[in-house]
GROMACS .gro file of C-alpha atoms in nm:
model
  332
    1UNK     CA    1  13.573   9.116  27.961
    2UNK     CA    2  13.818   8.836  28.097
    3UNK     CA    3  14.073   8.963  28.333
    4UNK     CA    4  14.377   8.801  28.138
    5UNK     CA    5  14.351   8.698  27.755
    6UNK     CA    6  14.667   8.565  27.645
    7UNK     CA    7  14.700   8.461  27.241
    8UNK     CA    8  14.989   8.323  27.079
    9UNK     CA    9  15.208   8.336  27.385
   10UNK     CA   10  15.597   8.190  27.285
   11UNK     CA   11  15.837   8.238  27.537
   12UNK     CA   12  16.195   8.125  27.406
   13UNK     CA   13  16.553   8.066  27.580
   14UNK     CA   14  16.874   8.099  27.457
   15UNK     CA   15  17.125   7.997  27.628
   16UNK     CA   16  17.393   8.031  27.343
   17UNK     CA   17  17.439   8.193  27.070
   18UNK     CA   18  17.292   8.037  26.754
   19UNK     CA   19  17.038   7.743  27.048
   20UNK     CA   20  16.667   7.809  27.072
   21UNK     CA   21  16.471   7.662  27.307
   22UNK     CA   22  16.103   7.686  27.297
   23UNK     CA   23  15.958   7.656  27.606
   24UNK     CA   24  15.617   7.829  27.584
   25UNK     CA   25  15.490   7.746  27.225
   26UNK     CA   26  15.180   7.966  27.038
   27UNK     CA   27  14.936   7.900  27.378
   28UNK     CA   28  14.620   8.062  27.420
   29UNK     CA   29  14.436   8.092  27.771
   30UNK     CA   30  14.101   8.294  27.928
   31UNK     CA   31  14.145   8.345  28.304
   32UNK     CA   32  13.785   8.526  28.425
   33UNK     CA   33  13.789   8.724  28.756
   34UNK     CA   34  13.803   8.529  29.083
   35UNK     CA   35  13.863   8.144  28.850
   36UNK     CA   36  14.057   7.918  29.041
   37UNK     CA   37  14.267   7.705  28.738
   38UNK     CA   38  14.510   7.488  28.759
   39UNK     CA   39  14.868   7.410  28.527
   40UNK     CA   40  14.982   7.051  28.517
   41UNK     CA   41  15.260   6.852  28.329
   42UNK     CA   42  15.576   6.663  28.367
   43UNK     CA   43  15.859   6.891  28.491
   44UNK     CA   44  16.049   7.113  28.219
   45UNK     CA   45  15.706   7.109  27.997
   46UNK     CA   46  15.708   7.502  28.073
   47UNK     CA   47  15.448   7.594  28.334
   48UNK     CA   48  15.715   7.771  28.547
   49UNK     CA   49  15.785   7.928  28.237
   50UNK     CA   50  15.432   8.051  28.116
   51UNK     CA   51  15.341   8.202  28.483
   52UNK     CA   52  15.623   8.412  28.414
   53UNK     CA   53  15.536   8.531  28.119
   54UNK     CA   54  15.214   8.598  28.218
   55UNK     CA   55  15.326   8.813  28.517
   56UNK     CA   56  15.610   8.946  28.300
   57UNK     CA   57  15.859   8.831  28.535
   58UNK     CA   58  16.057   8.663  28.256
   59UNK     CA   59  16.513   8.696  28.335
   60UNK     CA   60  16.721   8.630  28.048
   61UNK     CA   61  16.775   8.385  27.902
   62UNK     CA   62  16.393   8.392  27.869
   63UNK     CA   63  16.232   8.609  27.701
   64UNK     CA   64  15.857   8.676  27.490
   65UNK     CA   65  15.880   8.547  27.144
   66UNK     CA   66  15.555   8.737  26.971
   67UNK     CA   67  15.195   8.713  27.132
   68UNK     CA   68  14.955   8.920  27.319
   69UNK     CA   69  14.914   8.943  27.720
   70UNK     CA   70  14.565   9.127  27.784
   71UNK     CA   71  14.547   9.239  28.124
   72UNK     CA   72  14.221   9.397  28.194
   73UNK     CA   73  14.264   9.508  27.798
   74UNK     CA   74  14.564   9.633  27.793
   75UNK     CA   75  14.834   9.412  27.641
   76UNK     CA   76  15.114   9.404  27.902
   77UNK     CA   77  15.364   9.240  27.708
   78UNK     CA   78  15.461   9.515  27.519
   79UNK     CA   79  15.517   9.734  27.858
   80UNK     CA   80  15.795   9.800  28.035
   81UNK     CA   81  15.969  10.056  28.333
   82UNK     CA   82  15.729  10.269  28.508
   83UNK     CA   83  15.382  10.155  28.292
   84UNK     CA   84  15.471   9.798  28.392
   85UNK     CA   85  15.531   9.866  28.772
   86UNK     CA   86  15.186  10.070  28.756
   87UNK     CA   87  15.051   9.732  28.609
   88UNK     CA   88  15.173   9.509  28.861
   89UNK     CA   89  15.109   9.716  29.158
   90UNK     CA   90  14.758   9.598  29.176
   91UNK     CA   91  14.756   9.368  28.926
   92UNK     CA   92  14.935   9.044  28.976
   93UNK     CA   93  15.170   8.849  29.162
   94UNK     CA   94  15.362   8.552  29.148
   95UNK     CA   95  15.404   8.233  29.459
   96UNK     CA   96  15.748   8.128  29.388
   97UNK     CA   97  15.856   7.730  29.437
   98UNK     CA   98  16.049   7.805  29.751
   99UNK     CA   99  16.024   8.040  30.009
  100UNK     CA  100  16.394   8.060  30.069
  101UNK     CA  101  16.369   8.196  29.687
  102UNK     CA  102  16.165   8.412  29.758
  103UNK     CA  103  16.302   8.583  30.106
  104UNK     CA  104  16.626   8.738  30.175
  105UNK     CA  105  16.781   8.562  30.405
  106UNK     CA  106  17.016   8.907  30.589
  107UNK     CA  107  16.636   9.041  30.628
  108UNK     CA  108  16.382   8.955  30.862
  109UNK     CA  109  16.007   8.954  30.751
  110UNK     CA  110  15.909   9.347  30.889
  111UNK     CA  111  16.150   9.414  30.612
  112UNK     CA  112  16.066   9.213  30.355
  113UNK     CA  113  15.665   9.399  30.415
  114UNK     CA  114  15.859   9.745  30.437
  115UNK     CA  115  16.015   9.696  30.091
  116UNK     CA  116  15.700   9.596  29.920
  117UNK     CA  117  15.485   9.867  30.046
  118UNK     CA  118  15.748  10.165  29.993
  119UNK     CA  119  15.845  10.046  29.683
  120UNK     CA  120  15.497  10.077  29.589
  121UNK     CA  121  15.376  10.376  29.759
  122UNK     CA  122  15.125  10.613  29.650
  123UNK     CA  123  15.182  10.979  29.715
  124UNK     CA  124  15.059  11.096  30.051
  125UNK     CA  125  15.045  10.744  30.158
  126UNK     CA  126  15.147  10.677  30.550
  127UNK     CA  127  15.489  10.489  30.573
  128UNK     CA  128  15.519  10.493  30.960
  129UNK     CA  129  15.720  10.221  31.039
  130UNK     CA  130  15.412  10.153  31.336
  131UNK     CA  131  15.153  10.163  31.010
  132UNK     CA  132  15.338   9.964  30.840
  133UNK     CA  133  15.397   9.695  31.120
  134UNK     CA  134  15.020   9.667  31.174
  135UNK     CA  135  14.967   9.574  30.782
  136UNK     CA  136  15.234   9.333  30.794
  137UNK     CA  137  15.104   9.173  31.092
  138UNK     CA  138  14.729   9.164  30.975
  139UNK     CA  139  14.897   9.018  30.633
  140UNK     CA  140  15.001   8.765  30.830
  141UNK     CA  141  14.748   8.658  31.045
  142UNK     CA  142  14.561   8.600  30.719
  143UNK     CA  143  14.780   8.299  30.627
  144UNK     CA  144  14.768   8.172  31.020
  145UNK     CA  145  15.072   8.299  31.097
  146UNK     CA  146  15.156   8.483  31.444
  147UNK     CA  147  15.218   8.860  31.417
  148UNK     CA  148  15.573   8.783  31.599
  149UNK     CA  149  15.697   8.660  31.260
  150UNK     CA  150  15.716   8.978  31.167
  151UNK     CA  151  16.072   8.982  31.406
  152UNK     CA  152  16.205   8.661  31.266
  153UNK     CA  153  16.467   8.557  30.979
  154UNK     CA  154  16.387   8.308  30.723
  155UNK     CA  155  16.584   8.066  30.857
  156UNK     CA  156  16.437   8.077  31.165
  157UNK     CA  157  16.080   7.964  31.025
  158UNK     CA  158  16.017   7.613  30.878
  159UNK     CA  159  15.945   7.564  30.526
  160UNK     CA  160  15.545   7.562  30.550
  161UNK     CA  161  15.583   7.911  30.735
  162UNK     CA  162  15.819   8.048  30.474
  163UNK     CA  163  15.577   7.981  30.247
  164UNK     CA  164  15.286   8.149  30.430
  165UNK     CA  165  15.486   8.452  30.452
  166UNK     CA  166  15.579   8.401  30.068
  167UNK     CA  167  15.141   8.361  30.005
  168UNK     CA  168  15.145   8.724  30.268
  169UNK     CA  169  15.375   8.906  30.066
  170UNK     CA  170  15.206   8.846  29.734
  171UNK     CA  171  14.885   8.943  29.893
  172UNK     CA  172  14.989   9.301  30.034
  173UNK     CA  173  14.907   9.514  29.735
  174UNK     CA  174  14.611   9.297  29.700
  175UNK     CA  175  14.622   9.190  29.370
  176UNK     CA  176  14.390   9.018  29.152
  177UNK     CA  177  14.556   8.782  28.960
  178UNK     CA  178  14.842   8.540  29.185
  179UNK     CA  179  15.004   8.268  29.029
  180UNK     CA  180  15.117   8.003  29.235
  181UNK     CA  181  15.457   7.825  29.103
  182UNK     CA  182  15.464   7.469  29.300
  183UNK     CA  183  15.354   7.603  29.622
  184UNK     CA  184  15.425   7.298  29.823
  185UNK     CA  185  15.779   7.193  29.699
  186UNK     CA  186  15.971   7.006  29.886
  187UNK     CA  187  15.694   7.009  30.237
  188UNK     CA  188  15.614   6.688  30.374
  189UNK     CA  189  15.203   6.549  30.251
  190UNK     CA  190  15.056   6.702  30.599
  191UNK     CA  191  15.198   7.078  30.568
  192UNK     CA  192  15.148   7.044  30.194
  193UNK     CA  193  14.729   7.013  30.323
  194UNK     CA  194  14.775   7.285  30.544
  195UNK     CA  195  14.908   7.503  30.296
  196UNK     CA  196  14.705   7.405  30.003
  197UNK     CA  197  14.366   7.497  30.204
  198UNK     CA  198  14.496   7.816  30.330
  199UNK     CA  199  14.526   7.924  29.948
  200UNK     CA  200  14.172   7.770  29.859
  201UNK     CA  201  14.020   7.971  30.187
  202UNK     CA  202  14.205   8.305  30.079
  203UNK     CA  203  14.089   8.251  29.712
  204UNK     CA  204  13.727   8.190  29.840
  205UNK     CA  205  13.708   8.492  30.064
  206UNK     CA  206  13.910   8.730  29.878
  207UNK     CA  207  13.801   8.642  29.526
  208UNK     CA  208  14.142   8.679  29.361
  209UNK     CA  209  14.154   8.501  29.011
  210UNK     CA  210  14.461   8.215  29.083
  211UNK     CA  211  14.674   7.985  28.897
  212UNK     CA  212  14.821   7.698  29.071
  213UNK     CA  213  15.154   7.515  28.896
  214UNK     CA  214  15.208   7.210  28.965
  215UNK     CA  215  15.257   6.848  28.867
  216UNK     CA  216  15.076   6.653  29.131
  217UNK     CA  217  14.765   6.641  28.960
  218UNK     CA  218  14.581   6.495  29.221
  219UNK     CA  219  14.642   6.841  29.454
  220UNK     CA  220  14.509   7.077  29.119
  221UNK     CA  221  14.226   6.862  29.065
  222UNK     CA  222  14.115   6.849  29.450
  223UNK     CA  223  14.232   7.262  29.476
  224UNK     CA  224  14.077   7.419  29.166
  225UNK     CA  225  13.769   7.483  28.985
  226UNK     CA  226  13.993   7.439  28.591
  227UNK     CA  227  14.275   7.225  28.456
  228UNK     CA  228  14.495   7.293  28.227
  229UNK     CA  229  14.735   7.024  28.082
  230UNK     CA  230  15.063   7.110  27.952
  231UNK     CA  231  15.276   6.939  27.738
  232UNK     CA  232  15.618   7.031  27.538
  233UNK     CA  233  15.516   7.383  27.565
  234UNK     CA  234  15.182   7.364  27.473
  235UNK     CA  235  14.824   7.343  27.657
  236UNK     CA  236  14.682   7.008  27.533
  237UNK     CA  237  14.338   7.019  27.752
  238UNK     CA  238  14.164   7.247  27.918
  239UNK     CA  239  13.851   7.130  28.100
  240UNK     CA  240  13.667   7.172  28.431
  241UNK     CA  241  13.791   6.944  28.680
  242UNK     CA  242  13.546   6.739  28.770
  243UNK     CA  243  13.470   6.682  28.397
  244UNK     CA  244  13.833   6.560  28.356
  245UNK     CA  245  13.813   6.334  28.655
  246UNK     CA  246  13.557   6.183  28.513
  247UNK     CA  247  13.671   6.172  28.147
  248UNK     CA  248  13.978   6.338  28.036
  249UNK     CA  249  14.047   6.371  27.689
  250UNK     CA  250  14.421   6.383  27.597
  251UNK     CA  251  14.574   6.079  27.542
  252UNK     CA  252  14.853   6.227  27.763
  253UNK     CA  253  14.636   6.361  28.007
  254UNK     CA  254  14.462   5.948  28.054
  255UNK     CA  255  14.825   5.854  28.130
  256UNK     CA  256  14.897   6.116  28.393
  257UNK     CA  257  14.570   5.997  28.556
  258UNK     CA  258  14.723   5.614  28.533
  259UNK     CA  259  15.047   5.744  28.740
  260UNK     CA  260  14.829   5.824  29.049
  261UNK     CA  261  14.605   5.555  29.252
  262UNK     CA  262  14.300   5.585  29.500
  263UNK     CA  263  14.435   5.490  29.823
  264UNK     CA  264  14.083   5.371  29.886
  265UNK     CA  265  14.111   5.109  29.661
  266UNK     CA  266  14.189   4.795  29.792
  267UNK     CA  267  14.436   4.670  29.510
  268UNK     CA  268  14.723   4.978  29.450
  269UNK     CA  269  14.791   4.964  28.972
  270UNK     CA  270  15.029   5.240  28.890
  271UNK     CA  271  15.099   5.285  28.560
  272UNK     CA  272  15.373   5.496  28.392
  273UNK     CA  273  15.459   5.693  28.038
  274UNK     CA  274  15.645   5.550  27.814
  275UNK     CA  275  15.933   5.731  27.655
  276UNK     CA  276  16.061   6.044  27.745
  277UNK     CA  277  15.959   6.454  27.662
  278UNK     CA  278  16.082   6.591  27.337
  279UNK     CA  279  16.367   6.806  27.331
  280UNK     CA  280  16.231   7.148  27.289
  281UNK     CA  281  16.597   7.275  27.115
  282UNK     CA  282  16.473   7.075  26.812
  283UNK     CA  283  16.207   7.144  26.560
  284UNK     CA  284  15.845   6.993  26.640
  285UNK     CA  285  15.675   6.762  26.347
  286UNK     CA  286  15.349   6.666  26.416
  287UNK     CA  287  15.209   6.595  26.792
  288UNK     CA  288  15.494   6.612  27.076
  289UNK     CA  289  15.346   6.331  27.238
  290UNK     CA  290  15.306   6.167  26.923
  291UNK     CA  291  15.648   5.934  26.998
  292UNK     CA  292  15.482   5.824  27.360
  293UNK     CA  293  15.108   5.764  27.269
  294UNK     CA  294  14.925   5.431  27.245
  295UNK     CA  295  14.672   5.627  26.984
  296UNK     CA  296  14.917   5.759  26.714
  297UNK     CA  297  14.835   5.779  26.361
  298UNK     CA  298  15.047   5.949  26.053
  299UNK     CA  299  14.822   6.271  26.070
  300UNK     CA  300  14.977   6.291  26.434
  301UNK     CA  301  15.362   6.275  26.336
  302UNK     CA  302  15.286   6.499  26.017
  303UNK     CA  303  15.035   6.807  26.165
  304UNK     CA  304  15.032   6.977  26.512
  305UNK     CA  305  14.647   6.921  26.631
  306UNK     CA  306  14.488   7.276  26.754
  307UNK     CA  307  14.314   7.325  27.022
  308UNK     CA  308  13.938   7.206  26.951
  309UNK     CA  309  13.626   7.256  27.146
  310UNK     CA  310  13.517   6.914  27.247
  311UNK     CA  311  13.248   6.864  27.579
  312UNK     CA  312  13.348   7.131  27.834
  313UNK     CA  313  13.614   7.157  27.754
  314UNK     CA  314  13.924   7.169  27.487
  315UNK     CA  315  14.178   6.981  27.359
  316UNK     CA  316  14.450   6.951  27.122
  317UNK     CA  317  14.424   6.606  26.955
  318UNK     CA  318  14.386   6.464  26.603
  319UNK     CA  319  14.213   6.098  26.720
  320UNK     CA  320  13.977   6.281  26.978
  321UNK     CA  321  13.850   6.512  26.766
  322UNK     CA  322  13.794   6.322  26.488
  323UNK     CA  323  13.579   6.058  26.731
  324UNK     CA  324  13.375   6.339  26.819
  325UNK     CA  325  13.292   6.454  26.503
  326UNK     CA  326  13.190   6.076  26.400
  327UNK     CA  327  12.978   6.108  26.703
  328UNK     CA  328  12.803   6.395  26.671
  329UNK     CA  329  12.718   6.277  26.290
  330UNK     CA  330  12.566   5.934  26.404
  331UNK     CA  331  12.306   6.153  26.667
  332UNK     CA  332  11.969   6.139  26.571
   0.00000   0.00000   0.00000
């Protein structure tokens, strides 16, 4: 059984009265224990969005429009209160963008540790304030950080530290599911590394099943096993990723690959997409990249393509799929 089955996953906000908009629209995903995936797309195509669904960390405005969450079988998106905190307390957790979103600034980082673990405390469980010290501290010597954090403020630590202590604090109930939301934000290329192969090593040795957001496609391609590509609220492709290095299937996802060049190279081509995203308030004819791709036909402005089994992989495309059915006709 998969660890997480989601089907038919909508997540909607509404900002005003009357104004829909669909961020997360009808996706369906597998995650098996200890995969590594990754979620890429432009920014506002709702990947934020759909790892907080999936951890049921939604805030209003958002919320679940219909669709099923299976965690370990059980759907979670129906739960709520003291089920739902059961759920999560070994079950998943979430990587936030920034660690200064994440930590409370009036709090240093033996606190932060303190909160988690009482908050989630079995009965009869030692909360020593020396037991819980020694957690924190090994917590934190798994991301490379020095125990003596554990005495410092957020401000005090630089951003690539705040995020180690962000990675700590999602591990200390040791869950099995993390979902990483842009873990490198707004670090500089060489902490961005650092950071980025501290996540692959505690993946590797820990075995946790992981989602990494983001949309440098370059880092999820080099990081995980799995890409997903996500578009106007939908997944588009899903293939392994050396399968979509190779050959990727999406019109949209061939023009992400254009944006980014091999610095080996010795002449630098960047391309670029044409157009701009759909707004997601409005209704959706056809294809949402329909208006920005070079392969368009009237089937794609009339009929949203499903999701279709096509090499490794999947993908949502009218013109692909219909080439590979041509092609597996003409085999011998």
């Amino acid at each position: 059984m998969a660890l997480l089955e989601a089907k038919g996953v909508n997540v909607v906000y509404e900002p005003n009265r009357g104004q829909k908009i669909w961020s997360v629209r009808d996706v369906d995903l597998t995650l098996e224990q200890g995969e590594f995936v990754g979620l890429v797309g432009e920014s506002g195509c709702g990947k934020s969005t759909l790892g907080f669904a999936l951890t049921r960390m939604l805030r209003p405005p958002a919320h679940l429009e219909g669709g099923v969450i299976a965690f370990d079988g059980q759907d979670i998106a129906t739960l709520e209160g003291e089920p739902l905190r059961r759920q999560r307390r070994n079950g998943f957790a979430i990587v936030l963008q920034s660690g200064m979103n994440a930590l409370n600034p009036v709090r240093n980082i033996r606190h932060h540790f303190a909160d988690i673990f009482r908050a989630h405390a079995r009965g009869g469980e030692d909360l020593a304030s020396r037991a819980l010290s020694v957690r924190g501290a090994a917590l934190l010597e798994s991301v490379q950080l020095d125990p003596g954090v554990l005495d410092s403020f957020p401000h005090e630590l630089s951003g690539g530290m705040r995020q180690r202590v962000s990675i700590a604090l999602a591990l200390a109930l040791q869950p099995r599911l993390i979902v990483f939301d842009e873990p490198t934000t707004a670090l500089d290329v060489i902490v961005q590394g650092a950071v980025i192969k501290t996540i692959k090593d505690l993946q590797a040795e820990k075995s946790f099943t992981a989602i990494l957001i983001s949309h440098d496609l370059g880092v999820v391609l080099d990081a995980t096993g799995r890409v997903m590509v996500m578009y106007a609220g939908r997944i588009v492709e899903d293939q392994p990723s050396k399968e979509l290095l190779r050959g990727p299937h999406h019109p949209y996802t061939e023009a992400l690959l254009g944006c980014y060049a091999d610095p080996r190279a010795d002449e630098i081509h960047l391309g670029g997409i044409a157009g701009s995203p759909p707004d997601l308030s409005l209704p959706q004819a056809g294809c949402s990249f329909a208006p920005r791709c070079p392969l368009a036909e009237d089937i794609c402005r009339e009929v949203d393509p499903e999701l279709t089994a096509l090499g490794s992989g999947t993908v949502a495309c009218h013109v692909r799929a219909r080439e590979s059915n041509a092609e597996t006709k003409v085999r011998p």
